[in-house]
Coordinates of C-alpha atoms and ligand atoms in Angstrom, one line a residue:
X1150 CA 0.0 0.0 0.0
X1151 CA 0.9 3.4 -1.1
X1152 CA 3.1 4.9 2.4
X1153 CA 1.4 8.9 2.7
X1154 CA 3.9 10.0 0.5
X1155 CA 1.2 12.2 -1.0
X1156 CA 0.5 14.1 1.3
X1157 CA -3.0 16.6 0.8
X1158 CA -2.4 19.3 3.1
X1159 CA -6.6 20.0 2.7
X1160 CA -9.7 20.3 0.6
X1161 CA -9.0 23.7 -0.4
X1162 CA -12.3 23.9 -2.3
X1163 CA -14.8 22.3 -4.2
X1164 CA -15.9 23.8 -7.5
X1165 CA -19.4 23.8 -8.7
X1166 CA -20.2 23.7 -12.3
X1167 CA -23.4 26.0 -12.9
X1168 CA -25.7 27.1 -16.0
X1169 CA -26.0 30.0 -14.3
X1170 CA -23.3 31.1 -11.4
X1171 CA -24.2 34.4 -10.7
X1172 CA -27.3 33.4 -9.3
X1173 CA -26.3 30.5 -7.9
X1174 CA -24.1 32.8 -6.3
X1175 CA -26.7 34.7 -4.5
X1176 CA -28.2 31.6 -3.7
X1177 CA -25.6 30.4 -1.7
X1178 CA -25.1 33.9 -0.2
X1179 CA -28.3 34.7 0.8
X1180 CA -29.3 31.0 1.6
X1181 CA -26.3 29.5 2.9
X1182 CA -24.5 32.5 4.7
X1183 CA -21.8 32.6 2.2
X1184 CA -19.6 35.7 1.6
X1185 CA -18.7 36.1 -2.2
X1186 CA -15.0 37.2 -2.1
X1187 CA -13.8 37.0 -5.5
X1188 CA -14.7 37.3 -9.5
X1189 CA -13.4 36.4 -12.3
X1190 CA -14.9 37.3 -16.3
X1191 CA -15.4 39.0 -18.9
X1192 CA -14.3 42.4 -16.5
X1193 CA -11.3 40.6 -15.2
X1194 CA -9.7 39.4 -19.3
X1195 CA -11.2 36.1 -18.6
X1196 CA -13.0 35.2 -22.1
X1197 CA -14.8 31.8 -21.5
X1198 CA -16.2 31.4 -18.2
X1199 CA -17.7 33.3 -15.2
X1200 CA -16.4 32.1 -11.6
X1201 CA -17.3 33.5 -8.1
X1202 CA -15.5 32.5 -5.0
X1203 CA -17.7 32.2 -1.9
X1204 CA -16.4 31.6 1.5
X1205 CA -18.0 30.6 5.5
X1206 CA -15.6 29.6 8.1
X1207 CA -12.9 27.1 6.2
X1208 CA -14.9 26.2 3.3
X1209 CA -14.2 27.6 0.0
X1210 CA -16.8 27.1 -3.1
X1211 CA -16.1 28.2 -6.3
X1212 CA -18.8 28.3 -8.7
X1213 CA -18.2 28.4 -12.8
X1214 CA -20.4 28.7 -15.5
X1215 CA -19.4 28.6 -19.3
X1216 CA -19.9 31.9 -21.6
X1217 CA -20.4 30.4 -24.5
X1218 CA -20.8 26.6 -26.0
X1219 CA -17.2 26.3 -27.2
X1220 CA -16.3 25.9 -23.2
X1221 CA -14.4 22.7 -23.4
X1222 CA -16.4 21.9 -20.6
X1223 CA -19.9 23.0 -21.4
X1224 CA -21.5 20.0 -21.7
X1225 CA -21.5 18.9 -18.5
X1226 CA -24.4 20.9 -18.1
X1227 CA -26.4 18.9 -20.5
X1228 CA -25.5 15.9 -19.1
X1229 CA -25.2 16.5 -15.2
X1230 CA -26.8 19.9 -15.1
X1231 CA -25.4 21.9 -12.0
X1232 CA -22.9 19.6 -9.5
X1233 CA -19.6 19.6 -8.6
X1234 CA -17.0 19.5 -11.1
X1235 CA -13.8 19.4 -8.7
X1236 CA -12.6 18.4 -5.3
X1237 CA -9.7 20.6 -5.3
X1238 CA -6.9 19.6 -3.0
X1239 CA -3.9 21.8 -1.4
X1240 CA -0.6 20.0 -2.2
X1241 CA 3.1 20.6 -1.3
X1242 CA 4.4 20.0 -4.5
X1243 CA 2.0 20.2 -7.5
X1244 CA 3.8 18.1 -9.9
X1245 CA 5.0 15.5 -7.5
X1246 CA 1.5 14.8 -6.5
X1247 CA 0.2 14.1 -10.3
X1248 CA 3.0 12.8 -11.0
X1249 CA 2.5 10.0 -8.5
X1250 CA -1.0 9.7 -8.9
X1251 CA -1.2 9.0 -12.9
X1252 CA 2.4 6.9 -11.9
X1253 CA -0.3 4.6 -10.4
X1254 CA -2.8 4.7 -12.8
X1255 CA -5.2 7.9 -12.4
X1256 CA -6.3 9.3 -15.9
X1257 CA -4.5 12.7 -15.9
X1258 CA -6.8 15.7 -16.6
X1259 CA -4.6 18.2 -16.4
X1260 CA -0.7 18.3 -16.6
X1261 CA 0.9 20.2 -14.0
X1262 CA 0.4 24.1 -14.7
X1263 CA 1.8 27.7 -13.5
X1264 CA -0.5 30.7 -14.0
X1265 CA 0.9 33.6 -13.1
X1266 CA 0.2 37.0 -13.0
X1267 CA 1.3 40.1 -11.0
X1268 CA 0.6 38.5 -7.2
X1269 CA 2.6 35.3 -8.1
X1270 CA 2.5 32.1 -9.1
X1271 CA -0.6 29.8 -8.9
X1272 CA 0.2 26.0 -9.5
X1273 CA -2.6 23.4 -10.8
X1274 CA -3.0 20.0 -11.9
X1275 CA -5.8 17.7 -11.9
X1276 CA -6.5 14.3 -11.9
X1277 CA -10.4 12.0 -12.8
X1278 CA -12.2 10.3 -10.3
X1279 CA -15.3 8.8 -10.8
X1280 CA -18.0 9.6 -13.5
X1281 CA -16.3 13.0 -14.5
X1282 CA -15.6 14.6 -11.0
X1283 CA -12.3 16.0 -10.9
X1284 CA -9.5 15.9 -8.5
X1285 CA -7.2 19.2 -8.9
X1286 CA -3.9 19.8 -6.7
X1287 CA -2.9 23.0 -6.4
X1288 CA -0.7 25.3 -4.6
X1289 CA -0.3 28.9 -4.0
X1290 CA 2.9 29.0 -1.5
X1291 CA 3.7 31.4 -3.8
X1292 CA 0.6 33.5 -4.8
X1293 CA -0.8 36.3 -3.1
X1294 CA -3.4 37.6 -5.0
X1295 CA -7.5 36.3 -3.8
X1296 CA -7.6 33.0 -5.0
X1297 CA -6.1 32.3 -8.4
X1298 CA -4.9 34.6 -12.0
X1299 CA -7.8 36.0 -13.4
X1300 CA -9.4 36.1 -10.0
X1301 CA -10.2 40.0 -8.4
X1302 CA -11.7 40.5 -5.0
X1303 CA -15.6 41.7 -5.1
X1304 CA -16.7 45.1 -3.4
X1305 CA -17.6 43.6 -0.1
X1306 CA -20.1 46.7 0.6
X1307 CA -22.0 44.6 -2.2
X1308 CA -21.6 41.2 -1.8
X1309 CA -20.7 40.0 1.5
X1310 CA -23.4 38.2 3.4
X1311 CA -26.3 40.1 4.5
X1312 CA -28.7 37.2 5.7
X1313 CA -30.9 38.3 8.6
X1314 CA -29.4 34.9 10.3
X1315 CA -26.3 33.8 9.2
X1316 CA -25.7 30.5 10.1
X1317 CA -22.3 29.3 11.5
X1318 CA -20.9 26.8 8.4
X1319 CA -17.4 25.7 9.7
X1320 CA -16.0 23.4 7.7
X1321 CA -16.3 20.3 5.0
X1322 CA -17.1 17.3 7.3
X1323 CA -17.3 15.1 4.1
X1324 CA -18.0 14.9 0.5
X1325 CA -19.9 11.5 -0.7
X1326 CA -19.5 10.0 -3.9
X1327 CA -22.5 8.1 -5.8
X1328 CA -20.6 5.3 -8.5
X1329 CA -22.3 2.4 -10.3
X1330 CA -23.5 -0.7 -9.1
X1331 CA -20.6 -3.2 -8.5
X1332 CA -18.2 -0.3 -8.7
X1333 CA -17.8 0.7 -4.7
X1334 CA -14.5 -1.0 -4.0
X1335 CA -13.2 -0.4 -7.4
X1336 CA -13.1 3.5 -6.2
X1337 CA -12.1 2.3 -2.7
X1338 CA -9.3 0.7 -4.2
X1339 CA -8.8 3.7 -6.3
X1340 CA -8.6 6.3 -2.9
X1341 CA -6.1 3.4 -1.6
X1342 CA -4.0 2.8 -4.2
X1343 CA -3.9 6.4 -5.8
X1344 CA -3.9 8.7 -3.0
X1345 CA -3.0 6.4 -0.2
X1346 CA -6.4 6.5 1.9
X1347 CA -7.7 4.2 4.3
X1348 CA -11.2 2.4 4.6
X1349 CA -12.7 3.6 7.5
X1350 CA -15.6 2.0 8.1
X1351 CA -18.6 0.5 5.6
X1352 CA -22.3 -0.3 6.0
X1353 CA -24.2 -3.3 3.8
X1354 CA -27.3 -3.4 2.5
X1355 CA -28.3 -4.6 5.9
X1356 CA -27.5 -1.3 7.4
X1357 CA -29.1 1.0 5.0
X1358 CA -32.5 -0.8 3.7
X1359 CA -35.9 0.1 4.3
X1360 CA -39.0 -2.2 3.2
X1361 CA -38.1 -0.6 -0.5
X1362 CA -34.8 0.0 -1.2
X1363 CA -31.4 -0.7 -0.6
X1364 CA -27.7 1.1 -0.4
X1365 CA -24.0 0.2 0.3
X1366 CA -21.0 2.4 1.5
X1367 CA -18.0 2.7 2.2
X1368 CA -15.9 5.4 3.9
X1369 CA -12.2 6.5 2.8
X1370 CA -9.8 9.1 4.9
X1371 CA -6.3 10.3 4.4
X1372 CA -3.3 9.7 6.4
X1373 CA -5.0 12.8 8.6
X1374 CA -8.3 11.8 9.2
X1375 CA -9.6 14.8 7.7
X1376 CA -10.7 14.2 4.5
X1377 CA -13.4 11.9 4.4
X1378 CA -14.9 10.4 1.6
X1379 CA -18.3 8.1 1.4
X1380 CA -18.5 6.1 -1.2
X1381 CA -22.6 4.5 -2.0
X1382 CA -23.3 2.2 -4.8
X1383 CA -27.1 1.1 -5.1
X1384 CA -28.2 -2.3 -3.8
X1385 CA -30.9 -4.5 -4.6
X1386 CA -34.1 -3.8 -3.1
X1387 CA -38.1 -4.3 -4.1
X1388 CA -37.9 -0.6 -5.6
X1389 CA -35.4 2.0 -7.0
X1390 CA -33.3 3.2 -4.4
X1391 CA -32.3 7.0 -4.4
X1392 CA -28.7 5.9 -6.0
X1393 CA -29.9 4.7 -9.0
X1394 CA -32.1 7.4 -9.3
X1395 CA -28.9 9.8 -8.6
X1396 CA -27.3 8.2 -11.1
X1397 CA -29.8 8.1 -13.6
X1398 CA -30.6 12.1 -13.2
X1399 CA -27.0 13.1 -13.1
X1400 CA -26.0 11.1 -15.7
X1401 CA -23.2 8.9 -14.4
X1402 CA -21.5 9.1 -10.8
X1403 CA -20.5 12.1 -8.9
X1404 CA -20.8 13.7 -5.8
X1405 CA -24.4 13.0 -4.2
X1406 CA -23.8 15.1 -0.5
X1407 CA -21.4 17.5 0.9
X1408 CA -21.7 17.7 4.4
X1409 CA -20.9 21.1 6.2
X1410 CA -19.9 21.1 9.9
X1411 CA -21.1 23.5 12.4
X1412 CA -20.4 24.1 16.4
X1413 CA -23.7 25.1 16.6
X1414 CA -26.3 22.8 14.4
X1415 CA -29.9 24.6 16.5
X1416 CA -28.6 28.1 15.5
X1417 CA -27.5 27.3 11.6
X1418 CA -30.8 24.7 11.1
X1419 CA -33.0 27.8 12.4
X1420 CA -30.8 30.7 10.2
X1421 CA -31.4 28.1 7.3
X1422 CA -35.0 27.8 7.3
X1423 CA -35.5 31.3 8.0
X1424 CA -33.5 31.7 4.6
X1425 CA -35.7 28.8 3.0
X1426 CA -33.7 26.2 2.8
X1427 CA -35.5 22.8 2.8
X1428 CA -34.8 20.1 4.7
X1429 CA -36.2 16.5 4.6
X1430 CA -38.5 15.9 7.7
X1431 CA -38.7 12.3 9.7
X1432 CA -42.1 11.4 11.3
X1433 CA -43.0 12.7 14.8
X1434 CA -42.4 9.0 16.1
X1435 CA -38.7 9.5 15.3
X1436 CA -38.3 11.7 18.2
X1437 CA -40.5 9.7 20.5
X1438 CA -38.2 6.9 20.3
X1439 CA -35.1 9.2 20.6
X1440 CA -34.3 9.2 24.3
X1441 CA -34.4 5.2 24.4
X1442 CA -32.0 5.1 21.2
X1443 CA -29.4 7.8 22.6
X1444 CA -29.4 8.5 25.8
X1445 CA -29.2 12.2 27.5
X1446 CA -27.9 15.1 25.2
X1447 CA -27.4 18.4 25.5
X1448 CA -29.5 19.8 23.3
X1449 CA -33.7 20.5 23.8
X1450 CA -35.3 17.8 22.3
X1451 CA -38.5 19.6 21.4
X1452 CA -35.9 22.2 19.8
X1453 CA -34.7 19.3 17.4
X1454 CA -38.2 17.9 16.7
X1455 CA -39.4 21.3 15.5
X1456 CA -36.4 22.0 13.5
X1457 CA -36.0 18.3 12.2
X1458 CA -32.9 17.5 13.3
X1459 CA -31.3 13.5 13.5
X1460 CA -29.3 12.4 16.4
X1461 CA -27.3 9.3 16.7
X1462 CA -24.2 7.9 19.2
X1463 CA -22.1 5.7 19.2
X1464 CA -19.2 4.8 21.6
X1465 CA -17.2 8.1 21.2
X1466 CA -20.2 10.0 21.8
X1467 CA -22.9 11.3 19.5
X1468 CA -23.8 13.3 16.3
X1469 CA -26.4 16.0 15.2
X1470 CA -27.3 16.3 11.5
X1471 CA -29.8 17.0 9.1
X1472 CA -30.3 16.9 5.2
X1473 CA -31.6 19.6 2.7
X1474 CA -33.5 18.4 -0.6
X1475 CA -31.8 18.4 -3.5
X1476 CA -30.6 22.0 -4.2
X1477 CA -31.2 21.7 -8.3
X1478 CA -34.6 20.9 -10.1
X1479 CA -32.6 17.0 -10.7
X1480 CA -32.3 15.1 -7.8
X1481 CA -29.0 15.2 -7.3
X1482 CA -26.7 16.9 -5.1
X1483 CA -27.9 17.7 -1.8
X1484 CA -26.4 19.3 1.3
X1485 CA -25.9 17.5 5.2
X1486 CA -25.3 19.7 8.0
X1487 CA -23.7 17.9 10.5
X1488 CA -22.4 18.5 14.5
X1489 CA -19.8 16.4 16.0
X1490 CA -20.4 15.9 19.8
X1491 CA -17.4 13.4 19.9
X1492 CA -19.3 10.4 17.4
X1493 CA -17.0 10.1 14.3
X1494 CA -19.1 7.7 12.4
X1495 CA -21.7 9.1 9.6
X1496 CA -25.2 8.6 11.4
X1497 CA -25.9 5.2 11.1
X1498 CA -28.8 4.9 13.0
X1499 CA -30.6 7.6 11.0
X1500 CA -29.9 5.8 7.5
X1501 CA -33.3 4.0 8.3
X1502 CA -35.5 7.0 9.3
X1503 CA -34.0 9.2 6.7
X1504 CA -34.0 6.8 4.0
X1505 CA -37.5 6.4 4.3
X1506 CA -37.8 10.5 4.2
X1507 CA -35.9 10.2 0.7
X1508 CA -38.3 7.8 -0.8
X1509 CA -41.1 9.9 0.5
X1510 CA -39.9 12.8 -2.0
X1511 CA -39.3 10.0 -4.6
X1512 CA -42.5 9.1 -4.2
X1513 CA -43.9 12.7 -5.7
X1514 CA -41.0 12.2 -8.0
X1515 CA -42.5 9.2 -9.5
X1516 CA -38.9 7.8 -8.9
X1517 CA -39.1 5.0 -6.7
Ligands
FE2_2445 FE1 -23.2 12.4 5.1

């Protein structure tokens, strides 16, 4: 097995490919709490696409839409509509870390790149993953400009977040990854072998079933333990299970969830809905049964009921989370908010509960 001698220093951010960035922009300011802290375009000498940086405590989105057809990437948006194109990584060494990865068999995307312009030196490269999700390592040791070339910093009087509640979005707690049936511990092997992860933990079809419809997963980390990455293919069941119905809206594989951290999940849920974000909802009887299932927690349980929030434990302690529906017209990617009270594990004990919530909206859907 590969010994951590490539080393990802982070996820520095994940990029979104949009039809429309601008206002997907504003909705992930003035849903989400984001601050939109960079540009780049037609006003910055960049011909062929629009991006918008958006930041909220250590996460970093980038969001990129094509100007015109010729955008050697614009079909994506045909075939996947909006998702997310990249999960970017910062590297020491740029080159070193594509050149080990395609070394070991990764299908290089891009060759190892310097933009430059007048705050330095920005260093790319980028690697596939499944379906057409990207993998990019980059470094800018040596830049000191916003965020990349062509990139300018917005007129924060404008655009910095102005929700009535912001919520308090820390960090990326993971980033799941939808592939084909049979194909789970081909990508497991490829996190392994490529980038030197390690399996963490999975769950069978016995762990995520309801009546209908059936799941399996695995979880990959680094060498750190900070970059976590779920991995579901679908499972046989009586009906279609929300993976195959991921992967039949989205085209292929690619990222299902990204799941946001927050110290404060009662605060952030409430600042969400007041900014209408929607969440899926589990029956009443859920949280009748809660106190049996988990023991005594800190937070109000009535609080959690009328905001719709899961809790589960385990033997480190427990977790807090919730789930948005899908944030596009497909039913694709969606968002998990998620608060660590010493549980490392992904919320087992929900999959059941919340499972059934998903097939709910698949009902209307006609999709199960
Ligand atoms: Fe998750």
């Amino acid at each position: 097995m590969a010994a951590n001698d490539l080393p990802l220093r982070k996820i520095d951010h994940l990029r979104f490919f949009v039809g429309n960035a601008r206002q997907s922009a504003y909705f992930y300011r003035n849903a989400f709490g984001f601050d939109v802290v960079a540009y780049a375009g037609l006003e910055t000498k960049v011909k062929h696409e629009a991006g918008y940086v958006l930041k909220q405590g250590n996460i970093t989105f980038v969001l990129t839409s094509p100007l015109s057809g010729q955008h050697p990437e614009s079909n994506r948006l045909l075939q996947h509509g909006d998702g997310v194109m990249d999960i970017a990584f910062d590297v020491d060494d740029v080159t070193a870390a594509y050149r080990l990865a395609t070394e070991r068999g990764a299908k290089g995307v891009t060759a190892p790149t310097k933009l430059e312009d007048e705050f330095g030196t920005f260093e790319l490269a980028s690697i596939r993953t499944y379906g057409d999700t990207l993998h990019s390592f980059i470094n800018r040791d040596n830049y000191k400009g916003i965020f990349a070339p062509g990139y300018r910093p917005i007129d924060p009087e404008r655009y910095t977040a102005t929700t009535a509640q912001p919520p308090k979005l820390a960090a990326i707690d993971h980033v799941v990854g939808n592939v084909e049936l049979g194909k789970m511990d081909e990508w497991v092997n490829f996190y392994r072998r490529i980038l030197g992860f390690e399996q963490l933990m999975h769950f069978d079809d016995k762990d995520i079933s309801t009546e209908y419809s059936a799941l399996m997963s695995k979880v990959v980390q680094d060498g750190t333990g900070r970059i976590k990455f779920p991995l579901n293919e679908p499972a046989e069941g009586k009906r279609r299970s929300q993976i195959d119905e991921y992967l039949q809206y989205y085209g292929g594989p690619g990222v299902q969830h990204i799941a946001l951290a927050t110290g404060d999940i009662v605060h952030t849920v409430k600042a969400l809905r007041a900014n209408d974000v929607s969440f899926l909802r589990v029956p009443q009887t859920y949280y009748d049964a809660l106190p049996a299932r988990v023991g005594p927690i800190q937070e109000d349980l009535r609080t959690l009921a009328d905001l719709g929030i899961l809790v589960d434990r385990d033997d480190e302690g427990y977790m807090l989370q919730i789930f948005t529906k899908p944030v596009a017209d497909r039913p694709t990617l969606f968002f998990e908010i998620i608060q660590r009270r010493g549980s490392k594990s992904f919320g087992k004990g929900n999959f059941k509960a919340l499972f059934e919530a998903i097939e709910r909206e698949q009902e209307l859907r006609g999709t199960l």
